[in-house]
PDB file of C-alpha atoms in Angstrom:
ATOM      1  CA  MET A   1      19.158  10.668 -12.471  1.00 49.00           C
ATOM      2  CA  THR A   2      15.649  11.764 -13.485  1.00 53.00           C
ATOM      3  CA  SER A   3      12.690  10.787 -11.326  1.00 70.00           C
ATOM      4  CA  ALA A   4       9.957   8.651 -12.853  1.00 78.00           C
ATOM      5  CA  PRO A   5       6.918  10.545 -14.167  1.00 86.00           C
ATOM      6  CA  PRO A   6       3.635  10.186 -12.237  1.00 94.00           C
ATOM      7  CA  LEU A   7       1.569   7.108 -13.021  1.00 96.00           C
ATOM      8  CA  LEU A   8      -1.446   9.378 -13.608  1.00 98.00           C
ATOM      9  CA  GLU A   9      -1.204  13.029 -14.582  1.00 98.00           C
ATOM     10  CA  VAL A  10      -4.360  15.133 -14.960  1.00 98.00           C
ATOM     11  CA  ALA A  11      -3.888  18.635 -16.377  1.00 98.00           C
ATOM     12  CA  GLY A  12      -6.459  21.280 -17.316  1.00 97.00           C
ATOM     13  CA  LEU A  13      -9.271  18.716 -17.346  1.00 97.00           C
ATOM     14  CA  HIS A  14     -12.713  20.089 -18.215  1.00 97.00           C
ATOM     15  CA  ALA A  15     -15.833  17.941 -18.470  1.00 96.00           C
ATOM     16  CA  TRP A  16     -19.510  18.388 -19.211  1.00 94.00           C
ATOM     17  CA  TYR A  17     -22.790  16.579 -18.641  1.00 89.00           C
ATOM     18  CA  GLY A  18     -24.745  17.811 -21.643  1.00 87.00           C
ATOM     19  CA  GLU A  19     -24.779  21.616 -21.322  1.00 88.00           C
ATOM     20  CA  SER A  20     -23.592  21.507 -17.701  1.00 92.00           C
ATOM     21  CA  HIS A  21     -19.904  22.371 -17.319  1.00 95.00           C
ATOM     22  CA  VAL A  22     -18.783  20.393 -14.225  1.00 95.00           C
ATOM     23  CA  LEU A  23     -14.969  20.236 -14.239  1.00 96.00           C
ATOM     24  CA  HIS A  24     -13.162  23.538 -14.643  1.00 97.00           C
ATOM     25  CA  GLY A  25      -9.514  22.638 -15.037  1.00 97.00           C
ATOM     26  CA  MET A  26      -8.645  19.727 -12.718  1.00 97.00           C
ATOM     27  CA  ASP A  27      -4.889  19.427 -12.071  1.00 97.00           C
ATOM     28  CA  PHE A  28      -3.332  16.649  -9.985  1.00 98.00           C
ATOM     29  CA  THR A  29      -0.995  13.666 -10.148  1.00 97.00           C
ATOM     30  CA  VAL A  30      -0.946  10.184  -8.638  1.00 98.00           C
ATOM     31  CA  GLU A  31       2.373   8.418  -8.115  1.00 96.00           C
ATOM     32  CA  GLU A  32       2.753   4.696  -8.717  1.00 95.00           C
ATOM     33  CA  GLY A  33       1.965   2.710  -5.564  1.00 95.00           C
ATOM     34  CA  GLU A  34       0.300   5.516  -3.629  1.00 96.00           C
ATOM     35  CA  VAL A  35      -3.233   6.013  -2.334  1.00 97.00           C
ATOM     36  CA  ALA A  36      -4.509   9.485  -3.210  1.00 97.00           C
ATOM     37  CA  THR A  37      -7.905  10.916  -2.285  1.00 96.00           C
ATOM     38  CA  LEU A  38     -10.188  13.484  -3.842  1.00 97.00           C
ATOM     39  CA  LEU A  39     -11.972  15.112  -0.901  1.00 94.00           C
ATOM     40  CA  GLY A  40     -14.856  17.564  -1.219  1.00 91.00           C
ATOM     41  CA  ARG A  41     -18.517  18.236  -0.670  1.00 90.00           C
ATOM     42  CA  ASN A  42     -21.289  16.669  -2.739  1.00 89.00           C
ATOM     43  CA  GLY A  43     -21.370  18.212  -6.195  1.00 89.00           C
ATOM     44  CA  ALA A  44     -17.733  19.338  -6.114  1.00 92.00           C
ATOM     45  CA  GLY A  45     -16.849  17.220  -9.173  1.00 94.00           C
ATOM     46  CA  LYS A  46     -15.099  14.248  -7.564  1.00 95.00           C
ATOM     47  CA  THR A  47     -17.145  11.467  -9.194  1.00 95.00           C
ATOM     48  CA  THR A  48     -17.136  13.362 -12.485  1.00 96.00           C
ATOM     49  CA  THR A  49     -13.324  13.355 -12.330  1.00 97.00           C
ATOM     50  CA  LEU A  50     -13.221   9.551 -12.071  1.00 97.00           C
ATOM     51  CA  ARG A  51     -15.722   9.213 -14.902  1.00 96.00           C
ATOM     52  CA  ALA A  52     -13.714  11.629 -17.040  1.00 96.00           C
ATOM     53  CA  ILE A  53     -10.490   9.682 -16.423  1.00 97.00           C
ATOM     54  CA  MET A  54     -12.310   6.496 -17.409  1.00 95.00           C
ATOM     55  CA  GLY A  55     -13.769   8.053 -20.568  1.00 94.00           C
ATOM     56  CA  ILE A  56     -17.385   7.529 -19.520  1.00 92.00           C
ATOM     57  CA  LEU A  57     -18.355  11.174 -20.151  1.00 85.00           C
ATOM     58  CA  GLY A  58     -19.346  12.382 -23.584  1.00 77.00           C
ATOM     59  CA  GLN A  59     -17.374  15.610 -23.542  1.00 90.00           C
ATOM     60  CA  ARG A  60     -14.024  16.320 -21.926  1.00 94.00           C
ATOM     61  CA  THR A  61     -11.009  18.439 -22.813  1.00 95.00           C
ATOM     62  CA  GLY A  62      -7.551  18.828 -21.349  1.00 97.00           C
ATOM     63  CA  SER A  63      -5.089  16.055 -20.650  1.00 97.00           C
ATOM     64  CA  VAL A  64      -5.191  12.761 -18.750  1.00 97.00           C
ATOM     65  CA  ARG A  65      -1.971  10.801 -19.077  1.00 97.00           C
ATOM     66  CA  PHE A  66      -1.524   7.257 -17.746  1.00 97.00           C
ATOM     67  CA  ARG A  67       1.983   5.803 -17.968  1.00 95.00           C
ATOM     68  CA  GLY A  68       2.650   8.590 -20.454  1.00 93.00           C
ATOM     69  CA  ALA A  69      -0.261   7.667 -22.778  1.00 94.00           C
ATOM     70  CA  GLU A  70      -2.917  10.325 -23.430  1.00 96.00           C
ATOM     71  CA  LEU A  71      -6.406   9.101 -22.511  1.00 96.00           C
ATOM     72  CA  VAL A  72      -8.526  12.047 -23.646  1.00 95.00           C
ATOM     73  CA  GLY A  73     -10.011  10.963 -26.962  1.00 90.00           C
ATOM     74  CA  LEU A  74      -9.900   7.240 -26.151  1.00 94.00           C
ATOM     75  CA  ALA A  75     -13.032   5.144 -25.595  1.00 93.00           C
ATOM     76  CA  SER A  76     -13.533   3.711 -22.112  1.00 92.00           C
ATOM     77  CA  ASN A  77     -12.890   0.114 -23.227  1.00 91.00           C
ATOM     78  CA  ARG A  78      -9.480   1.121 -24.579  1.00 93.00           C
ATOM     79  CA  ILE A  79      -8.692   2.972 -21.343  1.00 95.00           C
ATOM     80  CA  ALA A  80      -9.592  -0.148 -19.340  1.00 92.00           C
ATOM     81  CA  ARG A  81      -7.198  -2.208 -21.455  1.00 92.00           C
ATOM     82  CA  LEU A  82      -4.347   0.112 -20.499  1.00 94.00           C
ATOM     83  CA  GLY A  83      -4.807  -1.003 -16.887  1.00 94.00           C
ATOM     84  CA  ILE A  84      -7.376   1.256 -15.175  1.00 96.00           C
ATOM     85  CA  ALA A  85     -10.483  -0.057 -13.393  1.00 94.00           C
ATOM     86  CA  TYR A  86     -13.426   1.924 -11.997  1.00 94.00           C
ATOM     87  CA  CYS A  87     -15.591   0.883  -9.045  1.00 92.00           C
ATOM     88  CA  PRO A  88     -18.653   3.188  -9.070  1.00 88.00           C
ATOM     89  CA  GLU A  89     -20.477   4.369  -5.966  1.00 82.00           C
ATOM     90  CA  GLU A  90     -23.624   2.468  -6.981  1.00 80.00           C
ATOM     91  CA  ARG A  91     -21.498  -0.759  -7.168  1.00 79.00           C
ATOM     92  CA  GLY A  92     -23.341  -2.215 -10.190  1.00 82.00           C
ATOM     93  CA  ILE A  93     -23.975  -5.675  -8.760  1.00 87.00           C
ATOM     94  CA  PHE A  94     -26.214  -7.833 -10.976  1.00 87.00           C
ATOM     95  CA  ALA A  95     -29.069  -8.923  -8.722  1.00 85.00           C
ATOM     96  CA  SER A  96     -29.979 -12.037 -10.737  1.00 87.00           C
ATOM     97  CA  LEU A  97     -26.405 -13.423 -10.676  1.00 91.00           C
ATOM     98  CA  ASP A  98     -24.733 -15.072  -7.720  1.00 92.00           C
ATOM     99  CA  VAL A  99     -21.483 -13.831  -6.193  1.00 92.00           C
ATOM    100  CA  GLU A 100     -19.193 -15.987  -8.310  1.00 92.00           C
ATOM    101  CA  GLU A 101     -21.058 -15.148 -11.532  1.00 92.00           C
ATOM    102  CA  ASN A 102     -20.736 -11.435 -10.701  1.00 91.00           C
ATOM    103  CA  LEU A 103     -17.058 -11.946  -9.963  1.00 90.00           C
ATOM    104  CA  MET A 104     -16.431 -13.689 -13.291  1.00 88.00           C
ATOM    105  CA  LEU A 105     -18.340 -11.133 -15.351  1.00 85.00           C
ATOM    106  CA  PRO A 106     -15.623  -8.600 -16.295  1.00 80.00           C
ATOM    107  CA  PRO A 107     -13.052  -9.839 -18.783  1.00 79.00           C
ATOM    108  CA  ALA A 108      -9.368  -9.853 -17.857  1.00 81.00           C
ATOM    109  CA  VAL A 109      -8.010  -6.933 -19.886  1.00 81.00           C
ATOM    110  CA  ARG A 110      -4.351  -7.336 -18.927  1.00 81.00           C
ATOM    111  CA  ALA A 111      -2.114 -10.066 -17.534  1.00 80.00           C
ATOM    112  CA  GLY A 112      -1.587 -10.108 -13.787  1.00 80.00           C
ATOM    113  CA  GLY A 113      -5.178 -10.015 -12.557  1.00 85.00           C
ATOM    114  CA  MET A 114      -6.097 -11.926  -9.420  1.00 88.00           C
ATOM    115  CA  GLY A 115      -7.667 -15.362  -9.646  1.00 88.00           C
ATOM    116  CA  VAL A 116     -10.982 -16.096  -7.951  1.00 89.00           C
ATOM    117  CA  ASP A 117      -9.319 -18.072  -5.142  1.00 91.00           C
ATOM    118  CA  GLU A 118      -6.949 -15.169  -4.467  1.00 90.00           C
ATOM    119  CA  ILE A 119      -9.923 -12.784  -4.273  1.00 90.00           C
ATOM    120  CA  TYR A 120     -11.734 -15.165  -1.909  1.00 92.00           C
ATOM    121  CA  ALA A 121      -8.615 -15.214   0.290  1.00 91.00           C
ATOM    122  CA  ILE A 122      -8.923 -11.426   0.649  1.00 87.00           C
ATOM    123  CA  PHE A 123     -12.721 -11.571   1.050  1.00 88.00           C
ATOM    124  CA  PRO A 124     -13.599 -14.733   3.015  1.00 89.00           C
ATOM    125  CA  ASN A 125     -17.209 -13.458   3.293  1.00 87.00           C
ATOM    126  CA  LEU A 126     -17.559 -13.721  -0.476  1.00 91.00           C
ATOM    127  CA  ARG A 127     -16.322 -17.316  -0.494  1.00 92.00           C
ATOM    128  CA  ASP A 128     -19.002 -18.157   2.079  1.00 91.00           C
ATOM    129  CA  ARG A 129     -21.664 -16.394  -0.045  1.00 91.00           C
ATOM    130  CA  ARG A 130     -20.400 -17.527  -3.466  1.00 91.00           C
ATOM    131  CA  ARG A 131     -23.794 -19.042  -4.431  1.00 94.00           C
ATOM    132  CA  SER A 132     -25.898 -16.179  -3.012  1.00 91.00           C
ATOM    133  CA  GLN A 133     -27.682 -13.835  -5.416  1.00 88.00           C
ATOM    134  CA  GLY A 134     -26.631 -10.209  -5.536  1.00 82.00           C
ATOM    135  CA  THR A 135     -29.903  -9.137  -3.926  1.00 79.00           C
ATOM    136  CA  LYS A 136     -29.169 -11.274  -0.854  1.00 86.00           C
ATOM    137  CA  LEU A 137     -25.887  -9.519   0.005  1.00 87.00           C
ATOM    138  CA  SER A 138     -25.447  -6.851   2.664  1.00 88.00           C
ATOM    139  CA  GLY A 139     -24.170  -3.415   1.636  1.00 86.00           C
ATOM    140  CA  GLY A 140     -20.684  -4.319   2.871  1.00 87.00           C
ATOM    141  CA  GLU A 141     -20.670  -7.600   0.950  1.00 88.00           C
ATOM    142  CA  GLN A 142     -21.811  -5.803  -2.193  1.00 90.00           C
ATOM    143  CA  GLN A 143     -18.951  -3.323  -1.816  1.00 89.00           C
ATOM    144  CA  MET A 144     -16.451  -6.141  -1.347  1.00 89.00           C
ATOM    145  CA  LEU A 145     -17.816  -7.863  -4.446  1.00 91.00           C
ATOM    146  CA  ALA A 146     -17.632  -4.653  -6.491  1.00 91.00           C
ATOM    147  CA  ILE A 147     -13.969  -4.186  -5.546  1.00 91.00           C
ATOM    148  CA  GLY A 148     -13.147  -7.887  -5.889  1.00 90.00           C
ATOM    149  CA  ARG A 149     -14.600  -7.912  -9.382  1.00 91.00           C
ATOM    150  CA  ILE A 150     -12.193  -5.264 -10.695  1.00 90.00           C
ATOM    151  CA  LEU A 151      -9.189  -7.063  -9.191  1.00 91.00           C
ATOM    152  CA  ARG A 152      -9.678  -9.818 -11.782  1.00 88.00           C
ATOM    153  CA  THR A 153      -9.139  -7.457 -14.687  1.00 89.00           C
ATOM    154  CA  GLY A 154      -5.381  -6.980 -14.359  1.00 89.00           C
ATOM    155  CA  ALA A 155      -5.726  -3.229 -13.754  1.00 93.00           C
ATOM    156  CA  SER A 156      -2.959  -1.543 -11.753  1.00 93.00           C
ATOM    157  CA  LEU A 157      -4.788   1.754 -11.095  1.00 96.00           C
ATOM    158  CA  LEU A 158      -8.069   1.424  -9.167  1.00 96.00           C
ATOM    159  CA  LEU A 159     -10.594   4.288  -9.144  1.00 97.00           C
ATOM    160  CA  LEU A 160     -12.817   3.808  -6.080  1.00 96.00           C
ATOM    161  CA  ASP A 161     -15.864   6.042  -5.672  1.00 95.00           C
ATOM    162  CA  GLU A 162     -17.117   6.408  -2.066  1.00 93.00           C
ATOM    163  CA  PRO A 163     -16.399   2.790  -1.063  1.00 91.00           C
ATOM    164  CA  THR A 164     -17.464   3.421   2.565  1.00 90.00           C
ATOM    165  CA  GLU A 165     -20.746   5.225   1.809  1.00 88.00           C
ATOM    166  CA  GLY A 166     -23.570   3.967   4.042  1.00 85.00           C
ATOM    167  CA  LEU A 167     -21.551   1.156   5.611  1.00 86.00           C
ATOM    168  CA  ALA A 168     -21.333   0.225   9.299  1.00 87.00           C
ATOM    169  CA  PRO A 169     -18.115   1.270  11.105  1.00 90.00           C
ATOM    170  CA  VAL A 170     -16.836  -2.322  11.336  1.00 88.00           C
ATOM    171  CA  ILE A 171     -17.213  -2.703   7.546  1.00 87.00           C
ATOM    172  CA  VAL A 172     -15.560   0.682   6.955  1.00 90.00           C
ATOM    173  CA  GLN A 173     -12.586  -0.643   8.931  1.00 90.00           C
ATOM    174  CA  GLN A 174     -12.487  -3.759   6.728  1.00 88.00           C
ATOM    175  CA  ILE A 175     -12.510  -1.598   3.583  1.00 90.00           C
ATOM    176  CA  GLY A 176      -9.598   0.383   5.032  1.00 93.00           C
ATOM    177  CA  ASP A 177      -7.692  -2.841   5.727  1.00 91.00           C
ATOM    178  CA  LEU A 178      -8.412  -3.962   2.164  1.00 90.00           C
ATOM    179  CA  ILE A 179      -7.064  -0.747   0.607  1.00 93.00           C
ATOM    180  CA  ARG A 180      -3.889  -1.033   2.693  1.00 93.00           C
ATOM    181  CA  THR A 181      -3.529  -4.659   1.513  1.00 91.00           C
ATOM    182  CA  LEU A 182      -3.960  -3.617  -2.117  1.00 91.00           C
ATOM    183  CA  LYS A 183      -1.294  -0.951  -1.711  1.00 93.00           C
ATOM    184  CA  MET A 184       1.102  -3.548  -0.268  1.00 92.00           C
ATOM    185  CA  LYS A 185       0.409  -5.724  -3.321  1.00 89.00           C
ATOM    186  CA  GLY A 186       1.498  -2.876  -5.616  1.00 91.00           C
ATOM    187  CA  PHE A 187      -1.837  -1.374  -6.649  1.00 94.00           C
ATOM    188  CA  THR A 188      -2.282   2.377  -7.009  1.00 97.00           C
ATOM    189  CA  VAL A 189      -5.581   3.780  -5.733  1.00 97.00           C
ATOM    190  CA  LEU A 190      -7.395   7.031  -6.485  1.00 98.00           C
ATOM    191  CA  LEU A 191     -10.173   7.294  -3.944  1.00 96.00           C
ATOM    192  CA  VAL A 192     -13.182   9.622  -3.870  1.00 95.00           C
ATOM    193  CA  GLU A 193     -14.217  10.149  -0.269  1.00 89.00           C
ATOM    194  CA  GLN A 194     -16.178  12.567   1.921  1.00 83.00           C
ATOM    195  CA  ASN A 195     -15.084  11.013   5.216  1.00 83.00           C
ATOM    196  CA  PHE A 196     -11.649  12.557   5.669  1.00 84.00           C
ATOM    197  CA  ARG A 197     -11.150  10.748   8.977  1.00 86.00           C
ATOM    198  CA  PHE A 198     -11.371   7.451   7.094  1.00 90.00           C
ATOM    199  CA  ALA A 199      -9.213   8.828   4.276  1.00 90.00           C
ATOM    200  CA  SER A 200      -6.543   9.870   6.790  1.00 91.00           C
ATOM    201  CA  THR A 201      -6.090   6.237   7.880  1.00 92.00           C
ATOM    202  CA  ILE A 202      -5.172   4.973   4.399  1.00 94.00           C
ATOM    203  CA  ALA A 203      -4.100   7.811   2.081  1.00 95.00           C
ATOM    204  CA  ASP A 204      -0.665   9.197   1.282  1.00 96.00           C
ATOM    205  CA  ARG A 205      -1.961  12.417  -0.221  1.00 95.00           C
ATOM    206  CA  HIS A 206      -5.176  14.425  -0.345  1.00 95.00           C
ATOM    207  CA  TYR A 207      -6.573  16.751  -2.989  1.00 96.00           C
ATOM    208  CA  ILE A 208      -9.397  19.123  -2.027  1.00 94.00           C
ATOM    209  CA  VAL A 209     -11.925  19.629  -4.827  1.00 95.00           C
ATOM    210  CA  GLU A 210     -14.293  22.607  -5.046  1.00 94.00           C
ATOM    211  CA  HIS A 211     -16.364  23.717  -8.044  1.00 94.00           C
ATOM    212  CA  GLY A 212     -14.643  21.306 -10.412  1.00 96.00           C
ATOM    213  CA  ARG A 213     -11.024  22.137  -9.611  1.00 97.00           C
ATOM    214  CA  VAL A 214      -8.359  21.251  -7.071  1.00 97.00           C
ATOM    215  CA  VAL A 215      -8.071  24.108  -4.579  1.00 95.00           C
ATOM    216  CA  ASP A 216      -5.605  22.597  -2.091  1.00 93.00           C
ATOM    217  CA  THR A 217      -3.378  19.582  -1.601  1.00 94.00           C
ATOM    218  CA  PHE A 218      -1.315  18.137   1.236  1.00 92.00           C
ATOM    219  CA  HIS A 219       0.359  14.936   2.333  1.00 94.00           C
ATOM    220  CA  ASN A 220      -1.284  12.845   5.022  1.00 92.00           C
ATOM    221  CA  ALA A 221       1.421  13.700   7.572  1.00 91.00           C
ATOM    222  CA  GLU A 222       0.384  17.360   7.233  1.00 90.00           C
ATOM    223  CA  LEU A 223      -3.251  16.614   8.075  1.00 84.00           C
ATOM    224  CA  PRO A 224      -3.215  17.832  11.717  1.00 83.00           C
ATOM    225  CA  GLN A 225      -2.185  21.380  10.811  1.00 86.00           C
ATOM    226  CA  HIS A 226      -4.799  21.511   8.029  1.00 83.00           C
ATOM    227  CA  GLU A 227      -7.731  20.214  10.063  1.00 82.00           C
ATOM    228  CA  ASP A 228      -9.425  23.627  10.517  1.00 83.00           C
ATOM    229  CA  LYS A 229      -9.120  24.284   6.808  1.00 84.00           C
ATOM    230  CA  LEU A 230     -10.556  20.830   6.067  1.00 83.00           C
ATOM    231  CA  HIS A 231     -13.582  21.539   8.252  1.00 81.00           C
ATOM    232  CA  GLU A 232     -14.132  24.714   6.263  1.00 83.00           C
ATOM    233  CA  TYR A 233     -13.747  22.997   2.883  1.00 82.00           C
ATOM    234  CA  LEU A 234     -15.875  19.977   3.721  1.00 82.00           C
ATOM    235  CA  GLY A 235     -18.440  21.616   5.980  1.00 74.00           C
ATOM    236  CA  VAL A 236     -17.970  19.004   8.724  1.00 56.00           C
TER     237      VAL A 236
END
């Protein structure tokens, strides 16, 4: 009996911003139903990796396969329709729209997306603020809205970029609870994170990124014996 191929398989991925060569051969896989993290210092290439998977960069080479389909060469809207959603670090909340208008903005690209009531059940704060403008939300509420918005699309693979950045510890804990809930519901998550202590509470596997490539990988259960190495990699 052959094992199922990874949901996402990245091999020899190079990417550029203009003349700047940022990714230098990224190699990693994400299994269906797991939470995997890309850990590394600022500028290591983590966000660029998510953008390259999503097809947002102008120039990329190598291979990104999702459910066996090659993504390199596809436009980002076609990649989204295959079932991948990206939640950027800057969140992208429209200030002039209220919470529900923001939530309804992305189109459903595949069957199986969550309805608004289902999203409100996960984020009761958003239900309470449904008529509040984007500018009136706290940082934590904006992050919840940014994640809630992509759950409508029907995507099965969620790319989350620094979802805990700048948030109070109690909100960080809520984001962790949310990611665990999403995993239980069958979502697969690729998470960019600098806070490895947070990542260790939710992730199955960690990839360490330096200078645009994966330099180490280990399962979450192996974290204690790699802690010194992590301090060295992350400078914490």
